[in-house]
Amino acid sequence: MPVIAVESFLKGAWVTPAATAVHIRSAINGRVIARSGHAGFDAQAVIDYARLIGGPALREMTFHDRARKLKELALYIRERREVLYELSFDTGGTLSDHKIDVDGGIGTMLVISSKGRRDLPDANICLDGEVEALSRQGSFVGQHIMTPLQGVGVHINAFNFPVWGLMEKLAPCLLAGVPAIVKPATATVQVAEAAFRMMVESGIFPDGAIQFVAGSVGDLLDRLGPQDVVGFTGSAETALKLRSNPSIMRSATRFMSEQDSLNASVLGPDAGPGTVEFDLFSKEVSQEMTARAGQKCTAIRRIMVPEIFAGDVAEAIEARLANVQVGDPHDPATGMGALVNNGQKADVLEKAGLIGSEARLVFGEMNRFAPAGSGMENGAFMPPMLFQCADPDVADHVHRTEAFGPVSTLMGYRDASHAAELVNRGGGSLVSSVITADPDFAAQIARRSAAFNGRLYFNNADSMAESTGHGSPVPHMVHGGPGRAGGGEELGGVRGAFHYMQRTAIQGAPGIIAAVGQTWVPGADRSEPPRHPFRLRMSGLSPGQSITTDAREVTEEDIEHFARFTGDTFYAHMDEDAARANPFFPGRVAHGYLLLSFAAGLFVDPDPGPVLANTGLNNLRFQKPVSPGDSIRATLTVRRMTRRNHDYGEVRWHVCLTNQDDDQVAEYELLTMNAL
Ligand code: NAP
């Protein structure tokens, strides 16, 4: 097999490795498989290329344009993923580990793309929250907006998931409209480079949107400024070094850090031997210890169980670990492959030694997993190691030493408060799981430990069939944790893109706010459409187009009829005395839903046309009661339009109902799907 020459991709061109490039060895047999490292590069020119070429091209597009490109890119890589699986075996992982990495990365990019199209507008500016009333008469209002930063995202990734790490950071960055420079970890750079090469070859994103540094970043971090973002994943030690960079501190460059974490898993007191939850617990723990040979930032490092179950739990986990075949990751029967290299193995064994000074090794003898003659004698294999700690209150390493491999420590707790205290001794974790069917125990742990965790994962018999697993960050939910875990936050749907955007408070007259946000707001000018807006395709609509209907009287017969027809005979609509005794009503009043129905009857144009469906309404408020004899009219105003596909899009309408005195009685946002 030829040695792979891992290249960088800088300023639109591939750069071959220098003579001084480092050798990357196979985790399975120690053979040199790749060379990586450049001869130095002009970091300022690379940053400028991103800022001046990539950034403007990305910002020309809308959020939806970029989201569609992300989907295209993810599908492009999916078509070619077998190549990535094949290349990944030399990093020590099994096929199922590669799937977590490769398919996980593709899935994450697809979800971020879909969230981007659903939760962000087809525009360049995104509104954050509703209009804030800042004045009595409504002539001065406020609105938060989000716009893309005009710098570059520098992504420094860890070795353990070279494809997932690449894609999970690129997706929100590109969705936001910010170009990226990616620096993968050297230990698995050949896999990251192969995935990145596919991205470049696809030609989906414009020139300058993505660059790749295989090797040292040189003085790149010294050149970052206030519009740039660093997304780091790796050890706490490296994070501290990088975040202390004087340029980063001076410019207040955003620094998101995902670092190591002493994650916990807690067995509820209800989940003793013989319960479904007990088996689920031992299964999740052993899976988390052995998946990717424990080289997962979210792996379970500390196992907490009621003291009386400690012996049973140890036995159950040991039995599962004994069934995990360690060895050649190509073999489908292998449950756990090798660590990424022998340097990593030495580091894990050293850390395991520290843990072993406070806890007893109950499983994990150093067997030979690659017998002489197998060709794997130089592979980075080691057994899963389970420790048991008799006094977790006194122990220290157990709670703060991360052995980034298949190593975990079991300990007993006395009650919920003690369990939470032990969880929190991790000093801030990415995730802790609680396996329990007891809602009260779950609530107690959440109250005491949520502040120490980026994610709390509860599982039991009700959720186990569909649960996603302790160790899987899902793109819909945030990933990151406080304190020791880095204090960063990634993913979480479009929240991930917001890290690459600036939130700005806009204040001014409603007309100005409407123009800036490309969304009509109450108080801004209205215009008359050329015909009824239900007769206009979405392309013919614009924010502020508005009609006001004729008035309709609401009679007592209407109320009676509606009550009988729907079965809603609530006393406020039917009984004059009871209604009058209520502090909110002057006497019998019309049903709110009757008013909504009348409003629709007033403003719809009934014939088939470009309005395809009513898909819902938001922020409904009934502001003033309507009594028999009152009359109402509706004002329908286009707020904003969002294209959904080639055929149709969503229109948001502001609807306001007023009575005969021009008092507002109800207000809401109506959603329709309209032909383009
Ligand atoms: P690492 O040694 O800290 O390296 C992380 C990244 O930083 C690598 O790309 C590394 O590049 C780079 N780096 C190191 N020194 C640098 C410098 N002076 N300037 C610029 N970049 C520098 O961590 P690792 O061994 O790859 O990963 C294992 C650790 O990552 C574990 O502690 C694990 O808990 C943590 N992790 C956390 C998460 C999370 O989401 N929170 C996910 C995965 C892993 P080189 O490889 O070229 O040195």
XYZ file of C-alpha atoms and ligand atoms in Angstrom:
724
model
C 0.000 0.000 0.000
C 1.509 3.382 -0.962
C 2.004 5.950 1.798
C -0.664 8.673 1.538
C 0.715 12.186 1.011
C -1.762 14.282 2.993
C -2.185 17.708 1.425
C -3.346 21.066 2.702
C -5.857 23.105 0.691
C -4.937 26.774 0.901
C -6.037 29.744 -1.226
C -7.847 27.469 -3.653
C -4.910 25.087 -4.302
C -3.619 21.795 -2.916
C -0.229 21.951 -1.186
C 1.883 18.764 -1.008
C 3.557 17.735 2.264
C 7.089 18.940 2.936
C 10.157 16.753 3.373
C 9.806 17.347 7.121
C 6.266 15.906 7.200
C 5.475 13.609 10.121
C 4.679 9.931 9.641
C 1.280 8.612 10.635
C 1.186 4.982 11.593
C -1.560 2.392 11.391
C -3.244 1.722 14.724
C -3.484 -1.945 13.798
C 0.105 -2.806 12.884
C 2.226 0.318 13.307
C 3.047 0.527 9.568
C 3.585 4.058 8.192
C 0.448 4.831 6.227
C 0.591 8.582 5.639
C 2.793 11.689 5.706
C 1.426 15.043 6.756
C 2.892 18.525 7.266
C 3.586 21.557 5.108
C 6.737 23.649 4.791
C 5.061 26.689 6.373
C 2.493 29.011 4.824
C 1.472 32.643 4.768
C -1.257 32.592 7.421
C -2.319 36.186 6.760
C -2.874 35.436 3.062
C -4.940 32.358 3.977
C -7.079 34.357 6.403
C -7.500 37.159 3.862
C -8.523 34.656 1.216
C -11.309 33.447 3.485
C -12.338 36.928 4.608
C -12.159 38.665 1.236
C -13.099 35.906 -1.243
C -15.048 33.250 0.670
C -16.957 35.479 3.081
C -18.519 37.894 0.568
C -19.497 35.000 -1.750
C -21.208 33.193 1.132
C -22.966 36.336 2.344
C -24.370 36.923 -1.173
C -26.528 33.850 -0.560
C -29.485 33.545 1.793
C -29.617 31.144 4.733
C -31.736 28.843 2.574
C -29.275 28.922 -0.328
C -26.490 27.860 1.998
C -28.677 25.265 3.731
C -29.510 23.697 0.359
C -25.802 23.525 -0.458
C -25.125 21.766 2.853
C -27.667 19.121 1.929
C -26.079 18.700 -1.490
C -22.663 18.369 0.122
C -23.829 15.800 2.684
C -25.430 13.697 -0.063
C -22.288 13.992 -2.188
C -20.209 12.557 0.653
C -22.800 9.902 1.428
C -22.403 8.546 -2.124
C -18.680 8.133 -1.486
C -18.652 7.092 2.177
C -17.316 3.559 1.537
C -13.946 5.126 0.700
C -13.936 6.825 4.104
C -14.870 3.608 5.930
C -12.039 1.756 4.245
C -9.514 4.433 5.079
C -10.688 4.571 8.696
C -9.722 1.012 9.663
C -6.114 2.085 10.161
C -7.285 4.546 12.841
C -8.178 1.464 14.913
C -11.974 1.667 14.753
C -14.448 -1.003 13.711
C -17.000 -0.529 10.942
C -19.595 0.546 13.494
C -17.122 3.153 14.828
C -16.645 4.450 11.265
C -20.392 4.699 10.874
C -20.645 6.816 14.017
C -17.993 9.077 12.520
C -18.898 9.189 8.835
C -22.658 8.646 8.866
C -22.897 10.744 12.027
C -21.178 13.616 10.233
C -23.389 13.286 7.173
C -26.543 13.057 9.316
C -25.518 16.095 11.329
C -25.010 18.167 8.194
C -28.387 17.038 6.837
C -30.191 17.985 10.056
C -28.494 21.391 10.229
C -29.483 21.957 6.602
C -33.082 21.041 7.261
C -33.241 23.118 10.460
C -31.728 26.031 8.555
C -34.456 25.900 5.942
C -37.197 25.511 8.521
C -36.087 27.817 11.322
C -34.215 30.559 9.444
C -35.648 32.902 6.807
C -34.798 32.814 3.105
C -32.910 36.055 3.690
C -29.572 37.415 4.935
C -30.831 38.733 8.238
C -32.490 36.679 10.902
C -34.862 38.071 13.513
C -34.314 37.011 17.107
C -37.524 37.178 19.115
C -40.440 39.538 18.755
C -40.657 43.313 18.450
C -40.230 45.018 21.826
C -42.532 47.955 22.589
C -40.241 50.742 23.820
C -42.687 53.665 23.751
C -46.235 54.459 24.825
C -47.530 55.404 21.362
C -45.604 52.703 19.493
C -43.538 55.114 17.384
C -40.237 53.753 18.754
C -39.744 49.985 18.946
C -36.932 47.462 19.231
C -36.000 44.191 17.561
C -32.990 41.887 17.876
C -31.430 40.747 14.628
C -28.642 38.288 13.810
C -26.203 38.789 10.931
C -23.145 36.702 9.911
C -19.776 37.742 11.299
C -17.465 39.013 8.560
C -14.391 37.044 9.578
C -13.402 33.404 9.435
C -14.207 30.301 11.488
C -11.039 28.441 12.496
C -11.889 24.852 13.364
C -9.341 22.856 15.342
C -10.533 19.275 15.660
C -9.718 16.259 17.833
C -8.457 12.974 16.402
C -11.250 10.672 17.489
C -13.964 11.567 14.942
C -12.178 13.058 11.939
C -15.258 13.205 9.689
C -17.950 14.013 12.249
C -15.730 16.714 13.766
C -15.146 18.229 10.339
C -18.803 18.216 9.317
C -20.442 19.149 12.620
C -18.382 22.344 12.794
C -18.561 23.220 9.093
C -22.349 22.875 8.882
C -23.359 25.690 11.282
C -20.435 27.899 10.193
C -21.318 27.733 6.499
C -25.045 27.982 7.257
C -24.331 31.237 9.078
C -22.400 32.510 6.050
C -18.879 32.397 7.505
C -15.933 30.784 5.642
C -13.842 28.194 7.478
C -10.223 27.144 7.857
C -10.085 23.589 9.202
C -7.161 22.166 11.128
C -7.727 18.455 11.849
C -5.765 16.450 14.407
C -2.642 14.902 12.918
C -3.304 11.369 14.249
C -6.230 10.839 11.826
C -5.597 13.625 9.301
C -5.626 11.250 6.314
C -9.320 10.479 6.912
C -10.269 14.142 7.434
C -8.337 15.065 4.275
C -10.182 12.437 2.211
C -13.558 13.812 3.348
C -12.399 17.387 2.782
C -11.109 16.492 -0.703
C -14.601 15.274 -1.580
C -15.993 18.632 -0.468
C -13.562 20.523 -2.676
C -14.105 18.227 -5.640
C -17.862 18.641 -5.347
C -17.454 22.352 -6.147
C -20.638 23.008 -4.151
C -19.374 25.865 -1.992
C -17.688 28.911 -3.552
C -13.980 29.592 -3.707
C -12.550 30.632 -0.353
C -15.416 29.122 1.675
C -13.320 26.216 2.968
C -9.573 25.732 3.470
C -7.639 22.921 5.151
C -4.361 22.957 7.068
C -2.680 19.548 7.419
C -0.045 20.229 10.073
C 0.774 23.159 12.267
C -1.337 26.322 12.015
C 1.830 28.403 12.423
C 1.019 31.935 13.523
C -2.555 31.826 12.235
C -4.118 32.281 15.675
C -1.938 35.368 16.300
C -3.640 37.000 13.315
C -7.265 36.517 14.296
C -9.469 39.484 15.051
C -12.833 40.481 16.483
C -14.955 39.099 13.611
C -13.344 35.640 13.744
C -14.403 32.539 15.674
C -12.292 29.649 16.921
C -14.091 26.324 17.325
C -11.753 24.028 19.257
C -12.179 20.376 20.207
C -9.456 18.590 22.118
C -7.811 18.366 25.497
C -8.208 20.914 28.298
C -4.475 21.484 28.210
C -4.392 22.505 24.518
C -7.547 24.580 24.970
C -5.936 26.564 27.761
C -2.871 27.248 25.640
C -4.886 28.386 22.628
C -7.484 30.470 24.439
C -4.658 32.329 26.236
C -3.325 33.582 22.890
C -2.866 37.362 23.359
C -4.454 38.237 19.971
C -7.501 36.160 20.773
C -7.823 37.778 24.204
C -7.118 41.310 22.911
C -9.699 41.104 20.118
C -12.259 39.184 22.198
C -12.261 36.611 19.389
C -14.986 34.100 20.131
C -13.435 30.883 21.378
C -15.717 27.870 21.639
C -14.087 25.012 23.430
C -15.212 21.399 23.544
C -12.742 19.584 25.719
C -12.324 16.558 27.898
C -14.947 15.598 30.378
C -15.448 13.134 33.216
C -18.968 12.118 32.165
C -21.081 10.113 34.580
C -23.846 7.555 34.396
C -26.137 7.078 37.394
C -28.290 4.038 38.109
C -31.528 4.987 39.890
C -32.347 3.400 43.282
C -35.440 1.855 41.682
C -33.342 0.004 39.085
C -32.017 -2.973 41.036
C -31.023 -6.380 39.647
C -33.855 -8.006 37.711
C -35.293 -4.764 36.361
C -35.216 -3.753 32.705
C -33.341 -0.604 33.706
C -30.566 -2.589 35.430
C -29.806 -4.472 32.204
C -30.109 -1.300 30.175
C -27.572 0.382 32.447
C -24.913 -2.318 32.180
C -25.453 -2.445 28.427
C -25.064 1.320 27.915
C -22.013 1.472 30.191
C -20.181 -1.356 28.412
C -21.107 0.086 24.993
C -19.829 3.505 25.965
C -16.594 2.044 27.345
C -15.809 0.103 24.183
C -17.258 2.132 21.255
C -14.313 3.758 19.448
C -12.173 2.061 22.132
C -13.459 4.599 24.654
C -11.959 7.502 22.698
C -15.195 9.463 22.816
C -15.505 12.809 24.521
C -18.900 11.679 25.816
C -17.810 8.208 27.001
C -18.878 7.186 30.498
C -15.845 7.657 32.764
C -17.633 7.407 36.115
C -20.341 4.885 36.960
C -22.533 5.703 39.987
C -24.826 3.142 41.532
C -26.667 2.727 44.849
C -24.105 1.262 47.284
C -26.155 -1.906 47.809
C -26.091 -2.713 44.077
C -22.372 -2.063 43.516
C -21.368 -5.751 43.517
C -24.207 -6.758 41.172
C -23.473 -3.931 38.768
C -19.751 -4.747 38.681
C -20.582 -8.371 37.844
C -23.051 -7.377 35.126
C -20.626 -4.981 33.437
C -17.756 -7.446 33.713
C -19.901 -10.128 32.050
C -20.639 -7.813 29.135
C -17.035 -6.659 28.768
C -15.863 -10.282 28.758
C -17.996 -10.801 25.653
C -16.398 -7.942 23.765
C -13.830 -9.342 21.336
C -10.825 -7.040 21.110
C -8.690 -7.235 17.991
C -8.499 -6.629 14.257
C -11.184 -4.040 13.463
C -11.651 -5.549 9.983
C -13.066 -8.712 11.595
C -16.875 -8.334 11.853
C -16.808 -10.251 15.164
C -14.545 -7.618 16.740
C -16.355 -5.447 19.263
C -13.453 -3.157 20.049
C -10.503 -2.275 17.838
C -7.292 -0.487 18.743
C -6.564 2.941 20.159
C -5.463 5.451 17.552
C -1.736 4.856 18.120
C 0.746 3.628 20.692
C 1.334 7.144 22.014
C -2.346 7.350 22.900
C -2.219 3.877 24.462
C 0.738 4.864 26.637
C -1.109 8.007 27.729
C -4.246 6.015 28.618
C -2.272 3.447 30.588
C -0.478 6.190 32.499
C -3.808 7.846 33.390
C -5.309 4.455 34.266
C -2.376 4.066 36.652
C -3.370 7.274 38.438
C -6.970 6.096 38.728
C -5.649 2.744 39.922
C -3.969 4.500 42.852
C -7.472 5.215 44.218
C -9.516 2.344 42.846
C -9.221 -1.409 42.392
C -9.011 -2.892 38.879
C -11.893 -5.379 38.670
C -11.720 -6.097 34.947
C -9.063 -5.610 32.280
C -5.914 -7.665 32.381
C -3.285 -6.731 29.796
C -3.851 -9.721 27.505
C -2.177 -10.054 24.145
C -4.814 -9.257 21.531
C -2.520 -9.625 18.548
C -0.652 -12.920 18.835
C 2.801 -13.337 17.341
C 2.582 -13.871 13.611
C -0.719 -11.988 13.278
C 1.058 -8.943 11.856
C -0.625 -6.801 14.524
C 1.994 -7.117 17.272
C 2.722 -3.385 17.014
C -0.959 -2.401 17.106
C -2.299 -0.107 19.842
C -4.594 -2.684 21.441
C -5.593 -2.688 25.089
C -8.420 -4.239 27.106
C -11.422 -2.361 28.483
C -10.558 -1.571 32.117
C -13.161 -1.323 34.873
C -12.079 0.102 38.230
C -14.094 0.140 41.446
C -13.605 2.941 43.927
C -14.507 2.241 47.552
C -14.371 5.846 48.759
C -15.425 8.250 46.008
C -15.713 11.157 48.469
C -11.995 11.044 49.206
C -10.870 10.092 45.678
C -9.515 12.816 43.436
C -8.061 11.336 40.217
C -11.220 9.331 39.702
C -13.124 12.615 39.252
C -10.568 14.633 37.325
C -8.220 12.350 35.385
C -9.501 11.543 31.927
C -8.023 8.314 30.556
C -9.143 8.816 26.939
C -9.656 5.134 26.231
C -11.801 2.181 27.393
C -11.455 3.020 31.092
C -14.202 3.678 33.616
C -14.631 3.685 37.394
C -17.570 2.298 39.363
C -18.547 3.883 42.694
C -21.438 3.699 45.155
C -23.720 6.513 46.266
C -25.939 6.805 49.345
C -28.882 8.888 48.113
C -29.903 11.321 45.338
C -28.083 14.206 46.900
C -24.865 12.177 47.210
C -25.213 10.914 43.612
C -25.554 14.492 42.363
C -22.592 15.596 44.460
C -20.432 12.888 42.843
C -21.654 13.814 39.347
C -20.717 17.435 40.026
C -17.217 16.475 41.211
C -16.403 16.140 37.487
C -16.223 19.929 37.499
C -18.503 20.271 34.474
C -19.307 17.489 32.005
C -20.563 17.117 28.462
C -23.208 14.601 29.465
C -24.436 12.565 32.393
C -27.002 9.844 32.063
C -29.535 8.669 34.617
C -31.139 5.287 34.131
C -34.307 5.285 36.177
C -38.049 4.825 35.981
C -38.520 7.048 39.042
C -39.571 10.567 37.944
C -38.821 11.975 41.387
C -35.223 10.710 41.345
C -34.802 12.078 37.805
C -36.106 15.478 38.884
C -33.822 15.567 41.930
C -30.711 14.845 39.839
C -31.755 17.442 37.242
C -32.274 20.097 39.915
C -28.904 19.427 41.524
C -26.737 18.533 38.525
C -28.110 20.167 35.352
C -25.902 23.204 35.963
C -22.853 20.924 35.829
C -23.780 19.250 32.541
C -24.295 20.250 28.947
C -26.731 17.380 28.496
C -28.680 15.130 30.861
C -29.798 11.887 29.286
C -32.575 9.960 31.018
C -33.449 6.475 29.877
C -35.739 3.681 31.019
C -38.013 0.938 29.690
C -40.360 3.526 28.167
C -37.735 5.248 26.028
C -35.031 2.629 25.487
C -36.264 1.375 22.099
C -35.975 4.802 20.538
C -33.347 6.515 22.679
C -30.257 7.771 20.864
C -27.619 6.650 23.396
C -25.703 8.325 26.219
C -22.737 9.093 24.013
C -24.384 10.478 20.887
C -24.604 14.229 20.574
C -27.648 14.798 18.358
C -27.619 17.798 16.005
C -31.015 18.988 17.262
C -29.724 19.467 20.815
C -26.772 21.417 22.168
C -23.428 19.686 22.675
C -20.879 21.134 25.080
C -20.580 21.483 28.786
C -19.571 23.953 31.478
C -16.260 24.248 33.297
C -13.977 21.297 32.769
C -15.845 20.394 29.544
C -14.736 23.691 28.010
C -17.691 26.007 28.581
C -18.542 25.828 24.875
C -21.700 24.934 23.055
C -22.193 23.518 19.578
C -25.061 22.094 17.508
C -28.582 22.572 18.904
C -30.190 23.162 15.497
C -29.775 26.732 14.298
C -28.310 27.725 17.682
C -25.025 26.357 16.307
C -25.113 28.920 13.481
C -25.759 31.745 15.945
C -22.233 31.282 17.357
C -20.981 32.588 13.999
C -23.368 35.557 13.985
C -23.689 38.846 15.815
C -26.866 39.668 17.732
C -27.646 43.367 17.345
C -30.411 45.321 19.058
C -32.117 47.515 16.452
C -34.138 50.457 17.755
C -36.174 52.951 15.765
C -39.493 53.805 14.139
C -41.589 50.773 13.073
C -40.976 51.547 9.381
C -37.212 51.391 9.885
C -37.426 48.166 11.891
C -39.646 46.630 9.168
C -37.154 47.581 6.432
C -34.133 46.269 8.354
C -35.806 42.990 9.300
C -37.591 42.568 5.952
C -40.727 41.896 8.007
C -43.734 44.166 8.514
C -44.275 45.204 12.149
C -47.321 46.960 13.663
C -46.970 50.699 13.224
C -45.088 50.449 9.908
C -46.720 51.689 6.695
C -49.315 49.486 5.025
C -49.947 49.423 1.278
C -52.917 48.418 -0.807
C -52.353 45.280 -2.897
C -53.406 45.386 -6.598
C -56.184 42.882 -5.744
C -57.218 40.683 -2.817
C -53.923 39.227 -1.484
C -55.379 35.676 -1.638
C -55.422 36.130 -5.428
C -51.693 36.917 -5.521
C -48.929 34.332 -5.850
C -46.142 34.643 -3.285
C -43.944 36.443 -5.799
C -46.602 39.183 -6.055
C -46.796 39.760 -2.287
C -44.678 42.157 -0.279
C -44.508 42.940 3.451
C -47.059 45.579 4.455
C -49.705 44.794 1.818
C -52.946 44.957 3.735
C -56.731 44.827 3.503
C -59.399 45.760 6.056
C -62.732 43.979 5.815
C -66.283 45.205 6.327
C -67.696 44.946 9.832
C -69.888 42.081 11.043
C -72.182 42.223 14.045
C -71.924 39.413 16.593
C -75.425 38.544 17.843
C -76.683 36.503 20.772
C -78.080 34.001 18.209
C -74.581 33.618 16.754
C -73.217 32.778 20.212
C -76.054 30.306 20.953
C -75.661 28.699 17.567
C -71.865 28.364 17.916
C -72.249 26.912 21.435
C -74.747 24.284 20.292
C -72.854 23.490 17.126
C -69.466 22.990 18.826
C -70.597 21.843 22.274
C -68.658 24.685 23.902
C -71.285 25.869 26.408
C -68.824 27.414 28.877
C -70.792 29.618 31.293
C -69.167 32.896 30.138
C -70.955 32.468 26.780
C -74.267 31.077 28.080
C -75.105 32.443 31.521
C -75.430 36.200 31.949
C -75.243 36.213 35.775
C -72.346 33.765 36.026
C -70.422 35.663 33.343
C -71.017 38.970 35.105
C -69.674 37.504 38.347
C -66.411 36.765 36.537
C -63.819 39.588 36.941
C -63.011 39.618 33.197
C -66.453 39.854 31.565
C -69.215 42.488 31.527
C -71.787 39.702 30.927
C -72.160 36.977 28.270
C -69.410 37.239 25.680
C -68.653 35.692 22.302
C -66.348 32.663 22.148
C -62.828 33.575 21.091
C -62.973 30.771 18.532
C -66.192 32.222 17.133
C -64.321 35.491 16.541
C -61.498 33.631 14.786
C -64.015 31.830 12.592
C -65.836 35.067 11.754
C -62.494 36.725 10.997
C -61.674 34.003 8.470
C -65.137 34.427 6.977
C -64.454 38.143 6.635
C -60.982 38.069 5.089
C -60.768 34.922 2.938
C -61.242 35.020 -0.766
C -62.983 31.674 -1.299
C -62.123 30.571 -4.837
C -59.285 28.190 -5.661
C -56.108 30.184 -6.080
C -52.545 30.597 -4.910
C -53.354 30.089 -1.213
C -52.952 26.338 -0.793
C -53.498 25.734 2.921
C -53.798 27.344 6.321
C -50.985 25.742 8.329
C -51.475 27.326 11.715
C -51.432 30.445 13.770
C -49.051 31.898 16.334
C -49.204 34.246 19.276
C -53.003 34.401 19.517
C -54.236 36.914 22.085
C -57.837 37.797 22.921
C -57.460 41.312 24.221
C -60.976 42.566 24.868
C -64.302 40.728 25.301
C -66.878 40.979 22.505
C -70.465 41.225 23.730
C -73.649 40.452 21.789
C -74.382 43.495 19.606
C -70.724 44.450 19.108
C -69.351 44.320 15.605
C -65.883 43.254 14.462
C -63.733 43.790 11.387
C -60.368 42.226 10.450
C -57.197 43.757 9.079
C -54.974 41.278 7.271
C -51.376 42.340 6.562
C -48.503 40.465 4.934
C -45.627 40.162 7.455
C -43.068 38.138 5.514
C -42.731 35.397 2.920
C -40.364 32.369 2.986
C -39.839 30.113 -0.016
C -39.976 26.429 0.962
C -39.317 24.701 -2.379
C -39.684 25.247 -6.129
C -43.478 25.283 -5.940
C -44.597 26.983 -2.763
C -43.627 28.954 0.291
C -44.905 30.126 3.651
C -46.642 33.478 4.109
C -46.956 34.946 7.588
C -49.878 37.354 7.971
C -50.624 39.703 10.816
C -54.325 39.596 11.686
C -55.905 42.163 13.928
C -59.594 42.257 14.942
C -61.112 45.538 16.070
C -64.571 46.399 17.390
C -66.977 49.243 16.519
C -64.908 51.616 18.740
C -61.665 50.668 16.924
C -60.420 48.889 20.046
C -58.291 45.860 19.296
C -60.089 42.689 20.463
C -57.732 40.015 19.111
C -54.399 39.704 17.339
C -52.462 36.769 15.882
C -50.099 35.603 13.196
C -51.673 33.428 10.528
C -49.576 31.003 8.459
C -50.493 29.915 4.939
C -48.751 27.951 2.213
C -48.883 29.817 -1.073
C -47.900 28.992 -4.622
C -44.766 30.887 -5.631
P -5.366 17.631 21.586
O -4.066 16.968 21.651
O -5.686 18.685 22.552
O -5.478 18.184 20.093
C -6.653 18.798 19.652
C -6.351 19.601 18.420
O -5.548 20.718 18.776
C -5.585 18.837 17.353
O -6.048 19.216 16.087
C -4.168 19.332 17.570
O -3.387 19.233 16.415
C -4.452 20.774 17.903
N -3.340 21.469 18.542
C -2.525 21.023 19.500
N -1.640 21.987 19.844
C -1.925 23.063 19.074
C -1.381 24.358 18.938
N -0.363 24.755 19.693
N -1.910 25.197 18.030
C -2.951 24.823 17.263
N -3.517 23.597 17.349
C -3.017 22.731 18.237
O -6.546 16.576 21.669
P -6.694 15.177 20.899
O -5.676 14.258 21.470
O -6.735 15.351 19.431
O -8.143 14.740 21.332
C -8.392 14.090 22.544
C -9.033 15.019 23.532
O -10.108 15.702 22.929
C -9.604 14.308 24.712
O -9.188 14.950 25.877
C -11.105 14.420 24.512
O -11.834 14.438 25.717
C -11.253 15.688 23.777
N -12.446 15.675 22.934
C -13.493 16.487 23.265
C -14.616 16.499 22.473
C -15.793 17.384 22.788
O -16.690 17.497 21.948
N -15.850 17.994 23.921
C -14.684 15.694 21.343
C -13.602 14.887 21.054
C -12.476 14.878 21.854
P -2.280 18.071 16.283
O -2.993 16.785 16.305
O -1.654 18.354 14.968
O -1.350 18.231 17.438
